[in-house]
PDB file of C-alpha atoms in Angstrom:
ATOM      1  CA  UNK X 493      47.435  60.546  41.396  1.00  0.00           C
ATOM      2  CA  UNK X 494      50.002  62.890  39.907  1.00  0.00           C
ATOM      3  CA  UNK X 495      52.870  64.331  41.870  1.00  0.00           C
ATOM      4  CA  UNK X 496      53.636  67.987  41.208  1.00  0.00           C
ATOM      5  CA  UNK X 497      55.628  70.857  42.623  1.00  0.00           C
ATOM      6  CA  UNK X 498      54.588  74.492  42.754  1.00  0.00           C
ATOM      7  CA  UNK X 499      57.205  77.156  42.023  1.00  0.00           C
ATOM      8  CA  UNK X 500      55.725  80.634  41.854  1.00  0.00           C
ATOM      9  CA  UNK X 501      52.827  80.393  39.438  1.00  0.00           C
ATOM     10  CA  UNK X 502      54.218  77.331  37.646  1.00  0.00           C
ATOM     11  CA  UNK X 503      53.054  73.811  38.410  1.00  0.00           C
ATOM     12  CA  UNK X 504      55.772  71.319  37.460  1.00  0.00           C
ATOM     13  CA  UNK X 505      54.801  67.715  36.744  1.00  0.00           C
ATOM     14  CA  UNK X 506      58.380  66.777  35.877  1.00  0.00           C
ATOM     15  CA  UNK X 507      61.543  68.761  35.163  1.00  0.00           C
ATOM     16  CA  UNK X 508      60.354  69.790  31.706  1.00  0.00           C
ATOM     17  CA  UNK X 509      56.554  69.760  31.718  1.00  0.00           C
ATOM     18  CA  UNK X 510      54.818  72.561  33.576  1.00  0.00           C
ATOM     19  CA  UNK X 511      51.801  74.815  33.247  1.00  0.00           C
ATOM     20  CA  UNK X 512      51.390  78.438  34.273  1.00  0.00           C
ATOM     21  CA  UNK X 513      48.437  79.216  36.492  1.00  0.00           C
ATOM     22  CA  UNK X 514      47.044  82.409  37.932  1.00  0.00           C
ATOM     23  CA  UNK X 515      46.695  82.978  41.671  1.00  0.00           C
ATOM     24  CA  UNK X 516      42.935  82.334  41.631  1.00  0.00           C
ATOM     25  CA  UNK X 517      43.371  78.898  40.076  1.00  0.00           C
ATOM     26  CA  UNK X 518      46.177  78.022  42.490  1.00  0.00           C
ATOM     27  CA  UNK X 519      43.901  78.990  45.388  1.00  0.00           C
ATOM     28  CA  UNK X 520      40.826  77.268  43.913  1.00  0.00           C
ATOM     29  CA  UNK X 521      42.671  73.946  43.629  1.00  0.00           C
ATOM     30  CA  UNK X 522      44.523  74.550  46.939  1.00  0.00           C
ATOM     31  CA  UNK X 523      47.823  73.760  45.211  1.00  0.00           C
ATOM     32  CA  UNK X 524      49.984  75.346  47.917  1.00  0.00           C
ATOM     33  CA  UNK X 525      48.884  72.695  50.415  1.00  0.00           C
ATOM     34  CA  UNK X 526      49.088  69.615  48.173  1.00  0.00           C
ATOM     35  CA  UNK X 527      51.723  67.388  46.639  1.00  0.00           C
ATOM     36  CA  UNK X 528      49.413  65.294  44.488  1.00  0.00           C
ATOM     37  CA  UNK X 529      46.539  65.930  42.108  1.00  0.00           C
ATOM     38  CA  UNK X 530      43.832  63.445  41.265  1.00  0.00           C
ATOM     39  CA  UNK X 531      43.628  62.528  37.579  1.00  0.00           C
ATOM     40  CA  UNK X 532      40.414  64.524  37.366  1.00  0.00           C
ATOM     41  CA  UNK X 533      42.059  67.654  38.863  1.00  0.00           C
ATOM     42  CA  UNK X 534      45.040  67.228  36.546  1.00  0.00           C
ATOM     43  CA  UNK X 535      42.834  66.985  33.452  1.00  0.00           C
ATOM     44  CA  UNK X 536      40.753  69.952  34.584  1.00  0.00           C
ATOM     45  CA  UNK X 537      43.883  72.099  35.026  1.00  0.00           C
ATOM     46  CA  UNK X 538      45.295  71.047  31.649  1.00  0.00           C
ATOM     47  CA  UNK X 539      41.955  71.746  29.986  1.00  0.00           C
ATOM     48  CA  UNK X 540      41.672  75.198  31.601  1.00  0.00           C
ATOM     49  CA  UNK X 541      45.165  76.192  30.520  1.00  0.00           C
ATOM     50  CA  UNK X 542      44.952  74.715  27.013  1.00  0.00           C
ATOM     51  CA  UNK X 543      41.563  76.345  26.433  1.00  0.00           C
ATOM     52  CA  UNK X 544      42.876  79.684  27.655  1.00  0.00           C
ATOM     53  CA  UNK X 545      45.975  79.375  25.464  1.00  0.00           C
ATOM     54  CA  UNK X 546      43.813  78.425  22.477  1.00  0.00           C
ATOM     55  CA  UNK X 547      41.706  81.562  22.887  1.00  0.00           C
ATOM     56  CA  UNK X 548      44.852  83.664  23.339  1.00  0.00           C
ATOM     57  CA  UNK X 549      46.483  82.273  20.183  1.00  0.00           C
ATOM     58  CA  UNK X 550      43.328  82.717  18.108  1.00  0.00           C
ATOM     59  CA  UNK X 551      43.012  86.307  19.308  1.00  0.00           C
ATOM     60  CA  UNK X 552      46.432  87.045  17.811  1.00  0.00           C
ATOM     61  CA  UNK X 553      46.050  85.387  14.383  1.00  0.00           C
ATOM     62  CA  UNK X 554      44.170  82.789  12.373  1.00  0.00           C
ATOM     63  CA  UNK X 555      45.336  79.185  12.519  1.00  0.00           C
ATOM     64  CA  UNK X 556      44.488  76.080  10.577  1.00  0.00           C
ATOM     65  CA  UNK X 557      43.188  73.215  12.689  1.00  0.00           C
ATOM     66  CA  UNK X 558      46.489  71.365  12.350  1.00  0.00           C
ATOM     67  CA  UNK X 559      48.583  74.405  13.302  1.00  0.00           C
ATOM     68  CA  UNK X 560      46.606  75.162  16.472  1.00  0.00           C
ATOM     69  CA  UNK X 561      46.453  71.515  17.481  1.00  0.00           C
ATOM     70  CA  UNK X 562      50.223  71.139  17.039  1.00  0.00           C
ATOM     71  CA  UNK X 563      50.917  74.280  19.087  1.00  0.00           C
ATOM     72  CA  UNK X 564      48.670  73.146  21.930  1.00  0.00           C
ATOM     73  CA  UNK X 565      50.011  69.577  21.914  1.00  0.00           C
ATOM     74  CA  UNK X 566      53.593  70.827  22.178  1.00  0.00           C
ATOM     75  CA  UNK X 567      52.716  72.664  25.365  1.00  0.00           C
ATOM     76  CA  UNK X 568      50.029  70.516  27.015  1.00  0.00           C
ATOM     77  CA  UNK X 569      50.684  66.941  25.784  1.00  0.00           C
ATOM     78  CA  UNK X 570      47.210  65.526  26.475  1.00  0.00           C
ATOM     79  CA  UNK X 571      45.901  64.621  23.015  1.00  0.00           C
ATOM     80  CA  UNK X 572      42.334  63.761  24.041  1.00  0.00           C
ATOM     81  CA  UNK X 573      41.928  67.105  25.832  1.00  0.00           C
ATOM     82  CA  UNK X 574      43.382  69.045  22.898  1.00  0.00           C
ATOM     83  CA  UNK X 575      41.106  67.160  20.479  1.00  0.00           C
ATOM     84  CA  UNK X 576      38.079  68.171  22.588  1.00  0.00           C
ATOM     85  CA  UNK X 577      39.172  71.815  22.610  1.00  0.00           C
ATOM     86  CA  UNK X 578      39.789  71.820  18.842  1.00  0.00           C
ATOM     87  CA  UNK X 579      36.327  70.324  18.299  1.00  0.00           C
ATOM     88  CA  UNK X 580      34.807  72.968  20.591  1.00  0.00           C
ATOM     89  CA  UNK X 581      36.514  75.737  18.576  1.00  0.00           C
ATOM     90  CA  UNK X 582      35.278  74.175  15.316  1.00  0.00           C
ATOM     91  CA  UNK X 583      31.693  74.034  16.630  1.00  0.00           C
ATOM     92  CA  UNK X 584      31.899  77.714  17.581  1.00  0.00           C
ATOM     93  CA  UNK X 585      33.361  78.498  14.109  1.00  0.00           C
ATOM     94  CA  UNK X 586      36.583  79.825  15.617  1.00  0.00           C
ATOM     95  CA  UNK X 587      38.472  77.299  13.490  1.00  0.00           C
ATOM     96  CA  UNK X 588      37.528  76.683   9.866  1.00  0.00           C
ATOM     97  CA  UNK X 589      40.121  75.335   7.432  1.00  0.00           C
ATOM     98  CA  UNK X 590      38.108  76.469   4.415  1.00  0.00           C
ATOM     99  CA  UNK X 591      37.922  80.100   5.580  1.00  0.00           C
ATOM    100  CA  UNK X 592      41.547  79.943   6.717  1.00  0.00           C
ATOM    101  CA  UNK X 593      42.551  78.727   3.249  1.00  0.00           C
ATOM    102  CA  UNK X 594      40.556  81.474   1.504  1.00  0.00           C
ATOM    103  CA  UNK X 595      42.154  84.110   3.699  1.00  0.00           C
ATOM    104  CA  UNK X 596      45.628  82.674   3.162  1.00  0.00           C
ATOM    105  CA  UNK X 597      45.175  82.674  -0.629  1.00  0.00           C
ATOM    106  CA  UNK X 598      43.923  86.287  -0.573  1.00  0.00           C
ATOM    107  CA  UNK X 599      46.866  87.491   1.524  1.00  0.00           C
ATOM    108  CA  UNK X 600      49.726  85.710  -0.253  1.00  0.00           C
ATOM    109  CA  UNK X 601      50.711  86.175  -3.850  1.00  0.00           C
ATOM    110  CA  UNK X 602      52.001  82.716  -4.703  1.00  0.00           C
ATOM    111  CA  UNK X 603      51.332  80.702  -7.811  1.00  0.00           C
ATOM    112  CA  UNK X 604      49.041  77.710  -7.801  1.00  0.00           C
ATOM    113  CA  UNK X 605      51.738  75.085  -7.175  1.00  0.00           C
ATOM    114  CA  UNK X 606      53.408  76.891  -4.285  1.00  0.00           C
ATOM    115  CA  UNK X 607      50.036  77.798  -2.788  1.00  0.00           C
ATOM    116  CA  UNK X 608      49.002  74.126  -2.862  1.00  0.00           C
ATOM    117  CA  UNK X 609      52.231  73.189  -1.111  1.00  0.00           C
ATOM    118  CA  UNK X 610      51.906  75.897   1.542  1.00  0.00           C
ATOM    119  CA  UNK X 611      48.289  75.008   2.323  1.00  0.00           C
ATOM    120  CA  UNK X 612      49.136  71.307   2.455  1.00  0.00           C
ATOM    121  CA  UNK X 613      51.895  72.072   4.979  1.00  0.00           C
ATOM    122  CA  UNK X 614      49.365  73.932   7.100  1.00  0.00           C
ATOM    123  CA  UNK X 615      47.257  70.781   7.282  1.00  0.00           C
ATOM    124  CA  UNK X 616      44.406  71.603   4.920  1.00  0.00           C
ATOM    125  CA  UNK X 617      42.780  68.675   3.116  1.00  0.00           C
ATOM    126  CA  UNK X 618      43.224  68.212  -0.635  1.00  0.00           C
ATOM    127  CA  UNK X 619      39.507  68.913  -1.102  1.00  0.00           C
ATOM    128  CA  UNK X 620      39.706  72.267   0.692  1.00  0.00           C
ATOM    129  CA  UNK X 621      42.926  73.183  -1.127  1.00  0.00           C
ATOM    130  CA  UNK X 622      41.362  72.478  -4.537  1.00  0.00           C
ATOM    131  CA  UNK X 623      38.287  74.547  -3.658  1.00  0.00           C
ATOM    132  CA  UNK X 624      40.124  77.628  -2.395  1.00  0.00           C
ATOM    133  CA  UNK X 625      42.678  77.575  -5.192  1.00  0.00           C
ATOM    134  CA  UNK X 626      39.946  76.988  -7.774  1.00  0.00           C
ATOM    135  CA  UNK X 627      38.173  80.133  -6.571  1.00  0.00           C
ATOM    136  CA  UNK X 628      41.359  82.120  -7.057  1.00  0.00           C
ATOM    137  CA  UNK X 629      42.635  80.656 -10.355  1.00  0.00           C
ATOM    138  CA  UNK X 630      40.840  83.297 -12.430  1.00  0.00           C
ATOM    139  CA  UNK X 631      42.939  85.990 -10.735  1.00  0.00           C
ATOM    140  CA  UNK X 632      46.284  84.269 -11.354  1.00  0.00           C
ATOM    141  CA  UNK X 633      47.103  86.029 -14.661  1.00  0.00           C
ATOM    142  CA  UNK X 634      46.254  89.401 -13.131  1.00  0.00           C
ATOM    143  CA  UNK X 635      48.488  88.594 -10.158  1.00  0.00           C
ATOM    144  CA  UNK X 636      51.355  87.717 -12.511  1.00  0.00           C
ATOM    145  CA  UNK X 637      50.887  90.998 -14.369  1.00  0.00           C
ATOM    146  CA  UNK X 638      50.954  92.996 -11.118  1.00  0.00           C
ATOM    147  CA  UNK X 639      54.084  91.240  -9.933  1.00  0.00           C
ATOM    148  CA  UNK X 640      55.748  91.647 -13.342  1.00  0.00           C
ATOM    149  CA  UNK X 641      55.191  95.395 -13.216  1.00  0.00           C
ATOM    150  CA  UNK X 642      56.312  95.511  -9.586  1.00  0.00           C
ATOM    151  CA  UNK X 643      59.592  93.791 -10.508  1.00  0.00           C
ATOM    152  CA  UNK X 644      60.381  96.845 -12.636  1.00  0.00           C
ATOM    153  CA  UNK X 645      63.318  97.065 -15.019  1.00  0.00           C
ATOM    154  CA  UNK X 646      65.026  93.773 -14.185  1.00  0.00           C
ATOM    155  CA  UNK X 647      66.070  91.433 -16.972  1.00  0.00           C
ATOM    156  CA  UNK X 648      63.185  89.440 -18.407  1.00  0.00           C
ATOM    157  CA  UNK X 649      64.782  86.089 -17.459  1.00  0.00           C
ATOM    158  CA  UNK X 650      65.248  87.198 -13.846  1.00  0.00           C
ATOM    159  CA  UNK X 651      61.644  88.304 -13.632  1.00  0.00           C
ATOM    160  CA  UNK X 652      60.478  84.960 -15.024  1.00  0.00           C
ATOM    161  CA  UNK X 653      62.626  83.037 -12.538  1.00  0.00           C
ATOM    162  CA  UNK X 654      61.352  85.176  -9.677  1.00  0.00           C
ATOM    163  CA  UNK X 655      57.743  84.447 -10.621  1.00  0.00           C
ATOM    164  CA  UNK X 656      58.463  80.738 -11.039  1.00  0.00           C
ATOM    165  CA  UNK X 657      59.955  80.652  -7.520  1.00  0.00           C
ATOM    166  CA  UNK X 658      56.639  82.041  -6.313  1.00  0.00           C
ATOM    167  CA  UNK X 659      54.971  78.995  -7.858  1.00  0.00           C
ATOM    168  CA  UNK X 660      53.608  80.442 -11.086  1.00  0.00           C
ATOM    169  CA  UNK X 661      53.814  78.195 -14.131  1.00  0.00           C
ATOM    170  CA  UNK X 662      55.962  79.193 -17.097  1.00  0.00           C
ATOM    171  CA  UNK X 663      53.133  79.092 -19.659  1.00  0.00           C
ATOM    172  CA  UNK X 664      50.999  81.364 -17.440  1.00  0.00           C
ATOM    173  CA  UNK X 665      53.892  83.813 -17.052  1.00  0.00           C
ATOM    174  CA  UNK X 666      54.427  83.856 -20.852  1.00  0.00           C
ATOM    175  CA  UNK X 667      50.727  84.448 -21.445  1.00  0.00           C
ATOM    176  CA  UNK X 668      50.554  87.306 -18.917  1.00  0.00           C
ATOM    177  CA  UNK X 669      53.711  88.941 -20.292  1.00  0.00           C
ATOM    178  CA  UNK X 670      52.458  88.730 -23.872  1.00  0.00           C
ATOM    179  CA  UNK X 671      49.194  90.387 -22.787  1.00  0.00           C
ATOM    180  CA  UNK X 672      51.208  93.182 -21.147  1.00  0.00           C
ATOM    181  CA  UNK X 673      53.328  93.730 -24.258  1.00  0.00           C
TER     182      UNK X 673
END
């Protein structure tokens, strides 16, 4: 049994941990007339809210599996429930680290090293990172050339440093610049 208190549409399980519920759910579980939830009711409520939040978050933007799992765990705490929801999203192809990685690489103009680091931080496996970066490596010199032109009339050294901060390697920058000249 879990003690809770209802304040408005929030169900508090302690002073910090609460979940928001709509009026229908509050009525369905008869929360206005109870002080305790069975473990089964508690898990059902957490699952409903976490699932709803997962759909809401995915409707706003793409997430890697690790990112979505971390967000849901911060709010709902119950690891086994979150793991089930993540698996459900994976089975429905709402979460796919490979596709997420491909999209991330397409939408960010970082060099190979920085891209590897960024994708690793987002929880993608080394195998997936190598695959998505490998697909994009042919475009790296063209990306450097575009960025070089975009940087305009700045000093050559400043342009090189700027590109290196984006994760491009010095020899690739030199090669792209020599092709432009």
